[in-house]
Short mmCIF file of C-alpha atoms in Angstrom, two decimals:
data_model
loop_
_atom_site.label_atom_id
_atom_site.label_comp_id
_atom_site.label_asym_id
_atom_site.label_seq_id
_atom_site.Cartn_x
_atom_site.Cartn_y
_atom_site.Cartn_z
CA UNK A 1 160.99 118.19 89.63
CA UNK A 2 158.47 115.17 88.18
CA UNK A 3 156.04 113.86 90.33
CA UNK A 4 155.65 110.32 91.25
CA UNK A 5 155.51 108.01 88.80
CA UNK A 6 151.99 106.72 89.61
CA UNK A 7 147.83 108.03 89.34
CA UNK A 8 147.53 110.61 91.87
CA UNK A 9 144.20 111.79 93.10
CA UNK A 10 143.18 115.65 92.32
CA UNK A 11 140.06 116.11 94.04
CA UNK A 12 137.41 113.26 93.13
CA UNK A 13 139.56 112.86 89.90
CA UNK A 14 142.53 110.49 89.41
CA UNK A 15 144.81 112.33 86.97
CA UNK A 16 147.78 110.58 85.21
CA UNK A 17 151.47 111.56 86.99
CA UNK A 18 152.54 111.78 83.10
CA UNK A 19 149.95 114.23 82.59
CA UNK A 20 150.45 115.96 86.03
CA UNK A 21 153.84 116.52 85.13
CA UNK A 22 152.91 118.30 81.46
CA UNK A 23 150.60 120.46 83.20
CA UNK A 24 153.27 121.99 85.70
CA UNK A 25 155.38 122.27 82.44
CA UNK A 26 152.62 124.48 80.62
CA UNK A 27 152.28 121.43 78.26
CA UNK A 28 148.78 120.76 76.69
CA UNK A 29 147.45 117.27 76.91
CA UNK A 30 146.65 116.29 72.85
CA UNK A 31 147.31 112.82 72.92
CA UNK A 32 145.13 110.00 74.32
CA UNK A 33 146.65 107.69 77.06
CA UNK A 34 146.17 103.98 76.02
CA UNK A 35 149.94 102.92 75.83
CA UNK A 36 151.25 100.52 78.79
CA UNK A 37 154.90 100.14 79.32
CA UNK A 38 155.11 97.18 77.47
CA UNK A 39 153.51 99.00 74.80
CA UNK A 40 155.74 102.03 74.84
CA UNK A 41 158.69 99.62 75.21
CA UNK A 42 157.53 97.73 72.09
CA UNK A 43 157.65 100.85 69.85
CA UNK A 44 161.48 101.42 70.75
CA UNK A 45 162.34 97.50 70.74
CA UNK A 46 160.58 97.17 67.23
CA UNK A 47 162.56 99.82 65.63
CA UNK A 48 166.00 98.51 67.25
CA UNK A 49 164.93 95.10 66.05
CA UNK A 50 167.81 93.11 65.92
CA UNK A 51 166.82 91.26 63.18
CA UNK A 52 166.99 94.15 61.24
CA UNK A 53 169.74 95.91 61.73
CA UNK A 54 172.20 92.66 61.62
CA UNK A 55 170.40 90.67 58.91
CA UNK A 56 171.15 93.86 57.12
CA UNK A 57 174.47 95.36 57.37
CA UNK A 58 175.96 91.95 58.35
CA UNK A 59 178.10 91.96 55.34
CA UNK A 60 179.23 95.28 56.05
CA UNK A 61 180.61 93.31 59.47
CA UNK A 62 181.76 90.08 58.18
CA UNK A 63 184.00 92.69 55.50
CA UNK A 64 185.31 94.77 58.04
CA UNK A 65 186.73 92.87 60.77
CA UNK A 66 185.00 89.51 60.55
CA UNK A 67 183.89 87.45 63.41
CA UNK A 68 185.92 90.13 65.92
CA UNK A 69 184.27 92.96 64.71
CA UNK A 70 180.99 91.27 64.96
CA UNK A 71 181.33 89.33 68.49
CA UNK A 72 183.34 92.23 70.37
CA UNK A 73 182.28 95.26 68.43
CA UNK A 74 178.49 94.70 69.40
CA UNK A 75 179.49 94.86 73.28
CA UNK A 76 181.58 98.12 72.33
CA UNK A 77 178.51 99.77 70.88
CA UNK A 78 176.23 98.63 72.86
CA UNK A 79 177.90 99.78 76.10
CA UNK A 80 177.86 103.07 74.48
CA UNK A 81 174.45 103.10 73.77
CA UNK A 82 173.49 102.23 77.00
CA UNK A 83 174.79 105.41 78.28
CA UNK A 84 173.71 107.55 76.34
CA UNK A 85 170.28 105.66 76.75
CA UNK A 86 170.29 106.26 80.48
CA UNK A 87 171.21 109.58 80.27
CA UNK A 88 168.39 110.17 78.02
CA UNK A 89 165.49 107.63 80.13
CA UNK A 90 167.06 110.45 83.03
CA UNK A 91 165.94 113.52 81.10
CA UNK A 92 162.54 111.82 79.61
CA UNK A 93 161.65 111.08 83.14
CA UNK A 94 161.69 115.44 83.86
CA UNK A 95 160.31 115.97 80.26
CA UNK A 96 157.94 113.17 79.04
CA UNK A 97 156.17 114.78 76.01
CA UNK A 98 156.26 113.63 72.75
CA UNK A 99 158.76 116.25 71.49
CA UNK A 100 161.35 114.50 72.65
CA UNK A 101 165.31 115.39 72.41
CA UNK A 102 164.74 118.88 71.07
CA UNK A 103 161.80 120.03 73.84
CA UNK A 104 164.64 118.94 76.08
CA UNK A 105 167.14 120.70 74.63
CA UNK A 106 164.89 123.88 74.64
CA UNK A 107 164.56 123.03 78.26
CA UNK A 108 168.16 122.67 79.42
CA UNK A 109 170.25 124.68 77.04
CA UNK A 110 169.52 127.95 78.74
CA UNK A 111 167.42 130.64 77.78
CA UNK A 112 170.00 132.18 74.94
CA UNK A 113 170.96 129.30 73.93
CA UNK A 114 167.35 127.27 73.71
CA UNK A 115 166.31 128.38 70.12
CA UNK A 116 169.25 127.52 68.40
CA UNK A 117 170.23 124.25 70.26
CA UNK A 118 166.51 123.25 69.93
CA UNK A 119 166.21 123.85 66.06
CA UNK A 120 169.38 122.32 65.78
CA UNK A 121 168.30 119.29 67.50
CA UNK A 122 165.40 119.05 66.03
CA UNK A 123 166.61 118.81 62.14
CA UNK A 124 169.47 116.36 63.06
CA UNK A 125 166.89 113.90 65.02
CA UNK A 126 163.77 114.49 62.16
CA UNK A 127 166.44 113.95 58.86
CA UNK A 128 167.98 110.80 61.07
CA UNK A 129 164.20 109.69 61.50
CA UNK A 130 163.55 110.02 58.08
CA UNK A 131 166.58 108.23 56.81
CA UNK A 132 166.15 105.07 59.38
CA UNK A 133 162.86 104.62 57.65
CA UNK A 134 163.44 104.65 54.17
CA UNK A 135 166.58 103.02 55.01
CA UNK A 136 164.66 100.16 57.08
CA UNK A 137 162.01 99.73 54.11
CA UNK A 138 164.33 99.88 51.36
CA UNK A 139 166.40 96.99 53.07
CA UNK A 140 163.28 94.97 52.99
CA UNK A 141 162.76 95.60 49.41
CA UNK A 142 165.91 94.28 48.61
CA UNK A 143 165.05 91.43 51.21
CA UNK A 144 162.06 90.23 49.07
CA UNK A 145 163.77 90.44 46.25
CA UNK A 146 166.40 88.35 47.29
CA UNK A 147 163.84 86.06 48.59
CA UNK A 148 162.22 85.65 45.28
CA UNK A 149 165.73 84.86 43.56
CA UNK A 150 166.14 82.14 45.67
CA UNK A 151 162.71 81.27 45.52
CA UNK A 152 163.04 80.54 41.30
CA UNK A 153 166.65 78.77 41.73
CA UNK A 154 168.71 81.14 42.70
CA UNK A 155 171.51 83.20 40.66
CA UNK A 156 173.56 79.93 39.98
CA UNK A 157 170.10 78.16 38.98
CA UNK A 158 168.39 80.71 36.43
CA UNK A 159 166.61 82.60 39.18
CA UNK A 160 164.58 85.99 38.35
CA UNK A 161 166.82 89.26 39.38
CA UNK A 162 164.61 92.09 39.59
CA UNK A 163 165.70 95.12 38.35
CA UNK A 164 166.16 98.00 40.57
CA UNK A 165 163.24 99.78 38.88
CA UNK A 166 160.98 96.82 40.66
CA UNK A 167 162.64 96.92 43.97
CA UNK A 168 162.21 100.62 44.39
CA UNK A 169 158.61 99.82 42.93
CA UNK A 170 158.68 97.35 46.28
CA UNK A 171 160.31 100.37 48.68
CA UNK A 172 157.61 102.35 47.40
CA UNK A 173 154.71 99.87 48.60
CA UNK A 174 156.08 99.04 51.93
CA UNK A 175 156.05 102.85 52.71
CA UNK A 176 152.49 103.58 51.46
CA UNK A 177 151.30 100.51 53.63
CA UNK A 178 153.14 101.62 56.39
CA UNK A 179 151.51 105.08 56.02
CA UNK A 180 147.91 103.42 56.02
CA UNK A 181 148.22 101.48 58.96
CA UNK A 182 150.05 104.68 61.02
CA UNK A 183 146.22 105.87 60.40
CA UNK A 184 144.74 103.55 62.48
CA UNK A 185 143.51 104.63 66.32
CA UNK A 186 146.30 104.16 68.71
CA UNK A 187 145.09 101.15 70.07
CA UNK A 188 145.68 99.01 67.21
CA UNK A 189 148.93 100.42 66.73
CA UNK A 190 149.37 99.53 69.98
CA UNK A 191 148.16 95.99 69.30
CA UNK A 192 150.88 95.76 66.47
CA UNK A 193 153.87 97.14 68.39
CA UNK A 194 153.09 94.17 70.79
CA UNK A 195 152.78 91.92 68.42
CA UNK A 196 156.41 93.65 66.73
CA UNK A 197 157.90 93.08 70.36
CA UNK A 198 157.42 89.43 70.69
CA UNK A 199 157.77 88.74 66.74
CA UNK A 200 161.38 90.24 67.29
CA UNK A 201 162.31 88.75 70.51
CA UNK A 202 160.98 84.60 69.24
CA UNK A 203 162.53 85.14 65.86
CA UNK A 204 165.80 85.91 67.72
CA UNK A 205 165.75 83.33 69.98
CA UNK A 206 164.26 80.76 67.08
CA UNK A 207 167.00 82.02 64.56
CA UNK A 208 170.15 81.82 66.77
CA UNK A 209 169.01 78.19 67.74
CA UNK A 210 167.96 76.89 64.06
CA UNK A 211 170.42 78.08 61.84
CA UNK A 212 173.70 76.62 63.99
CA UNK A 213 172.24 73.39 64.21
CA UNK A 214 170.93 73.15 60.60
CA UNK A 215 174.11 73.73 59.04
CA UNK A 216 176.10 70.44 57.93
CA UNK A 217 179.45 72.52 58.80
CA UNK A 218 180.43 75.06 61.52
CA UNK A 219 182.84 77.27 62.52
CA UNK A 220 185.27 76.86 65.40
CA UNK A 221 184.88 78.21 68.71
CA UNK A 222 188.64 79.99 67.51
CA UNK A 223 187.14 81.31 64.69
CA UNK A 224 184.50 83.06 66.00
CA UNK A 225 186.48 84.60 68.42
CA UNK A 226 189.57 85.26 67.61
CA UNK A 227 189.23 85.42 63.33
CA UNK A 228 189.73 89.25 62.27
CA UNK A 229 189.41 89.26 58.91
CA UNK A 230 191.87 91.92 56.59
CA UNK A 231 190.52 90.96 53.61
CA UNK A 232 188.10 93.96 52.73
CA UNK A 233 188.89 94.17 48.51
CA UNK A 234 188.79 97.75 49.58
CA UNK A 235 192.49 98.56 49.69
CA UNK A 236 192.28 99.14 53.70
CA UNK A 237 195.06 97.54 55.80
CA UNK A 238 195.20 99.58 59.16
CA UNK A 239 193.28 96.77 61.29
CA UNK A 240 192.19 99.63 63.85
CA UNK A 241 190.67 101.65 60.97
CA UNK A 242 188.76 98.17 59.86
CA UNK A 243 187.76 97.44 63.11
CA UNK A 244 186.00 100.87 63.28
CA UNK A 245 184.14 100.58 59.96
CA UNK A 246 182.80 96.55 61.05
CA UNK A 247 181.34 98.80 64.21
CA UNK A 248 179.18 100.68 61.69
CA UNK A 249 176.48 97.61 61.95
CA UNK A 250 176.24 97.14 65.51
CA UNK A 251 175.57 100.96 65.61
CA UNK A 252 173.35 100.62 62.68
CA UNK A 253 171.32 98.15 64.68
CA UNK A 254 171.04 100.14 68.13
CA UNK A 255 169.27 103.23 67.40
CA UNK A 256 166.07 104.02 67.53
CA UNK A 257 165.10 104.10 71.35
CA UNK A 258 164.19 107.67 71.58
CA UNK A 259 160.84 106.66 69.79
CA UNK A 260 159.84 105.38 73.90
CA UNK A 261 160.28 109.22 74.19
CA UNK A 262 157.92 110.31 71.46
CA UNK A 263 155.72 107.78 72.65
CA UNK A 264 155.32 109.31 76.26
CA UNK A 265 152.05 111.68 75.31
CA UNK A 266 150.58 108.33 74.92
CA UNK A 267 151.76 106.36 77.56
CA UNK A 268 150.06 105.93 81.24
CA UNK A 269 152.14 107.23 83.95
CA UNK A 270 155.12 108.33 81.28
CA UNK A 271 157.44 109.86 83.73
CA UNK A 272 158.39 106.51 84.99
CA UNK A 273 157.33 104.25 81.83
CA UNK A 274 158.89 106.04 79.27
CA UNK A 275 162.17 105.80 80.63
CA UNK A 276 161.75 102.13 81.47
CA UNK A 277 161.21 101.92 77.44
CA UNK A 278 164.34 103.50 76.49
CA UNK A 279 166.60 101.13 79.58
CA UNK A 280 164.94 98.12 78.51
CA UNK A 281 164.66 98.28 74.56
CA UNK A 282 168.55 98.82 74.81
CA UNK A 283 169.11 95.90 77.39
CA UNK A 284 167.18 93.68 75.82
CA UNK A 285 168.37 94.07 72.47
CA UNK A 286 171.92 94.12 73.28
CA UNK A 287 171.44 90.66 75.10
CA UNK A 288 169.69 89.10 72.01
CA UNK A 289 171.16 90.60 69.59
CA UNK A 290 174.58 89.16 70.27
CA UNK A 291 172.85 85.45 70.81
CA UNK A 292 171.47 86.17 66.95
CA UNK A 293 175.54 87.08 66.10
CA UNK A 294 177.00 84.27 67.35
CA UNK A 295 174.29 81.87 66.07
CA UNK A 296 174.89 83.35 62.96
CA UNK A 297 178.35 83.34 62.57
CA UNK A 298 178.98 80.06 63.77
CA UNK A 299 177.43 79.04 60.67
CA UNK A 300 180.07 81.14 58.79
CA UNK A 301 183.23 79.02 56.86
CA UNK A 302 183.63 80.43 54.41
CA UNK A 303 183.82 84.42 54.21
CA UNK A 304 184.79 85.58 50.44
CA UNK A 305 181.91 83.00 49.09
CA UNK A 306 179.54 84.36 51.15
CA UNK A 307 180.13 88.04 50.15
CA UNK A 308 180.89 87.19 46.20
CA UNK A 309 178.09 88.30 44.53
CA UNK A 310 178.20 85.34 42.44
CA UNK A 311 176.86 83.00 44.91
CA UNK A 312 172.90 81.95 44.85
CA UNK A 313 172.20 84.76 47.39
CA UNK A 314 173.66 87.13 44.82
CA UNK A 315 176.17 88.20 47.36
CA UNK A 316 173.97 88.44 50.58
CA UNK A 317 175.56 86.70 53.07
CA UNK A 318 172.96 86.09 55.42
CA UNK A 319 170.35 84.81 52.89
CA UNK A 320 173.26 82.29 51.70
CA UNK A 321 173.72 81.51 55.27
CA UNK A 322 170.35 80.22 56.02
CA UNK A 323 169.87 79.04 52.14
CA UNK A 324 172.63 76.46 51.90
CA UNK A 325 172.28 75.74 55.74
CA UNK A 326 168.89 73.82 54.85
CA UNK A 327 170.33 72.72 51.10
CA UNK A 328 172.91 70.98 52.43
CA UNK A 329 171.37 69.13 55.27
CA UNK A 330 167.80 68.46 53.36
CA UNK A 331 168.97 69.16 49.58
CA UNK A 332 166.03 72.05 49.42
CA UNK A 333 166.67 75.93 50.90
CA UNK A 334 163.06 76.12 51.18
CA UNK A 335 163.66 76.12 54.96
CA UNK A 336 166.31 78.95 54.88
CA UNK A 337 163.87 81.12 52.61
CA UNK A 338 161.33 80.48 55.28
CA UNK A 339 163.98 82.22 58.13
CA UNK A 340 164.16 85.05 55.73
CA UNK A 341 160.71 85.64 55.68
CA UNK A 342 160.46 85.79 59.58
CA UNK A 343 162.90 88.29 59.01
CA UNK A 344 161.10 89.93 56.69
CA UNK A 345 158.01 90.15 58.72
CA UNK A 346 160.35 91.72 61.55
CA UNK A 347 162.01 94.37 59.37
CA UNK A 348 157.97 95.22 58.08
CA UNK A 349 157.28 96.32 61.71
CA UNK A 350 160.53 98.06 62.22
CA UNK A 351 159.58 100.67 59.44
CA UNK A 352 156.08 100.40 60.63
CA UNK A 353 157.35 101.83 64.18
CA UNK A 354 159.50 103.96 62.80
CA UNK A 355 156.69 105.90 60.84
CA UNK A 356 154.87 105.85 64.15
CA UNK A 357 158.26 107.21 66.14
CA UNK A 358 158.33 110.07 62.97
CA UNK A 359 154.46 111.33 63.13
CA UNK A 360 154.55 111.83 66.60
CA UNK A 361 157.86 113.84 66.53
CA UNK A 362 156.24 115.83 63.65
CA UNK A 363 152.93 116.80 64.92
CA UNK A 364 154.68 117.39 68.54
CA UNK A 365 157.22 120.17 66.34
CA UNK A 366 154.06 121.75 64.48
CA UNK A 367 151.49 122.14 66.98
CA UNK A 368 153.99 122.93 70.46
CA UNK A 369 153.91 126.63 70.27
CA UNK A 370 149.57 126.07 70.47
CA UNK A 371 150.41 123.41 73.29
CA UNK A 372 152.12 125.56 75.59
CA UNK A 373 148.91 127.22 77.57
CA UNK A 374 150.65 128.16 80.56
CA UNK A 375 154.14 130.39 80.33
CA UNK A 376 157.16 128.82 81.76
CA UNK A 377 159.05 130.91 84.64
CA UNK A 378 161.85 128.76 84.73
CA UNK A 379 163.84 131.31 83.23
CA UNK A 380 166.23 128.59 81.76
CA UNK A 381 164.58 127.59 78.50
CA UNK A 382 163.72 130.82 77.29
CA UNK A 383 160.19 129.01 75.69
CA UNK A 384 157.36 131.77 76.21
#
């Protein structure tokens, strides 16, 4: 049972609830305190970033489903999420150490079943980890790559392609600076997962105003709600099996809110603050997010130009969004490249989070068995 999510006094000394509750779990305190809420909400609302996971796999959405799949299919996923969130804010709440989902698996599987559902947890949550993040800085390699075709003209215009020798060159770059900042004290990082927070939340709400009211043509109110677009080029006709693919980037987008959970070694008062994290990162995002959708896509008229990869954008349909939004109202895309670069900037403190979200989970895996001081007589998890 956690104590109350507040400082309670021990004596003459006033000893964090987060920590209180580690201690009755036989959990060494490693980690220094100096996250807030907002600051442990930041973390998980960073790595969701909407601007990341749409910008990205948008095409994948406007492909599979169109406008339906984007507008509908992002409540569907979202709803999900949100259980599964709150189910997991419930257990982080009992269990706030950095460990995360497989300390709680340990905890609740049962003492012959906490080895294997713990190791099993474990590798599933570390490989996902590791894949969001190479995933996340690879898609802004390919980001500033696209920004620096349409920076020299574009495809249609002689602009430079670079090869995919350079943009893994990029990929590689993004995740050594990444891996220098995670080496700075927690309180910058802190600093910087604000910063991430608001960055994400006023590119959002700058993005799903600009864009719409930039472009020289729109889409109907009908189109964006009602268009379900069959045309895929991939030889798929059932419209419930296209559906289901277009929900790949709405789920794409909302993961990453178990880093509030790795956070909560960190984080004042965690039993109550970490779960707040995980609730509001979701909430938040799913509310935003779907203002950035329909922003965007009521700038969509044209569906097989934007995915042709013969287009200026080379076939990324958000970069041609915002390009020929500004080219046709001012003649120059110069304003749509600058939108890309917000986005840019957005996606650089996704990974950075994410990197953040993966060393804790790491050095919480290597160093728990020398954590645990005090033996556990739960007889349920079966940890010694």
């Amino acid at each position: 049972m956690g104590l109350p999510s507040h400082t309670v006094e021990n004596g003459s000394v006033l000893v964090d609830s987060g920590q209180s509750r580690l201690r009755e779990l036989g959990y060494k305190q490693e980690l220094k305190r100096d996250l807030s809420v907002f600051s442990n909400f930041a973390f998980s609302f960073s790595i969701i970033s909407v601007l990341t996971g749409i910008t990205t796999l948008y095409n994948t959405g406007l492909t599979f489903g169109g406008p339906i799949s984007l507008v509908y299919g992002w409540f569907i996923a979202g709803g999900f999420t949100m259980f599964v969130g709150l189910s997991m804010a419930e257990i982080c709440s009992s269990y706030p150490t950095s460990g995360g989902l497989y300390y709680w698996s340990a905890r609740l599987a049962g003492r012959n079943w906490a080895p294997f559902a713990s190791w099993l947890t474990g590798w599933f949550n570390i490989v996902g980890q590791w894949a969001v993040t190479t995933s996340v800085d690879f898609s802004l390699a390919q980001l500033i790559q696209v920004i620096i075709l349409l920076s020299t003209g574009g495809k249609n215009g002689g602009g430079y392609e670079a090869s995919k020798y350079v943009v893994i060159t990029f990929h590689g770059a993004i995740l050594s600076m990444h891996a220098i900042i995670n080496s700075l004290p927690i309180s910058v990082l802190s600093f910087f997962g604000q910063l991430a927070a608001v960055w994400n939340l006023l590119g959002v709400v700058l993005l799903m105003i600009l864009i719409p009211s930039v472009a020289t043509e729109r889409a109907s109110a009908k189109f964006v709600f009602t268009h379900f677009n069959t045309d895929n080029g991939e030889g798929i006709n059932s419209k419930v099996y296209i559906f289901v693919l277009g929900l790949l980037m709405s789920q794409y987008t909302l993961t990453g809110y178990d880093a509030s959970a790795h956070m909560t070694e960190e984080t004042k008062n965690a039993d109550k603050n970490g779960p707040k994290g995980i609730i509001s990162a979701i909430g938040i995002s799913i509310i935003f997010g779907w203002g950035y959708l329909l922003g965007i896509t009521f700038a969509v008229t044209d569906i097989p130009y934007l995915l042709s990869e013969d287009n200026d954008a080379g076939g990324y349909a958000i970069a041609e969004i915002f390009y020929l939004a500004f080219k046709n109202r001012y003649g120059s895309g110069v304003g749509g490249i600058i939108c890309l670069g917000v986005i840019g900037i957005a996606i650089f403190f996704c990974g950075m989070s994410s990197v953040t979200s993966n060393s804790r989970y790491l050095f919480s895996g290597w160093f728990m068995r020398s954590r645990e001081t005090v033996p556990c007589h739960c007889h349920l998890c079966g940890i010694k």
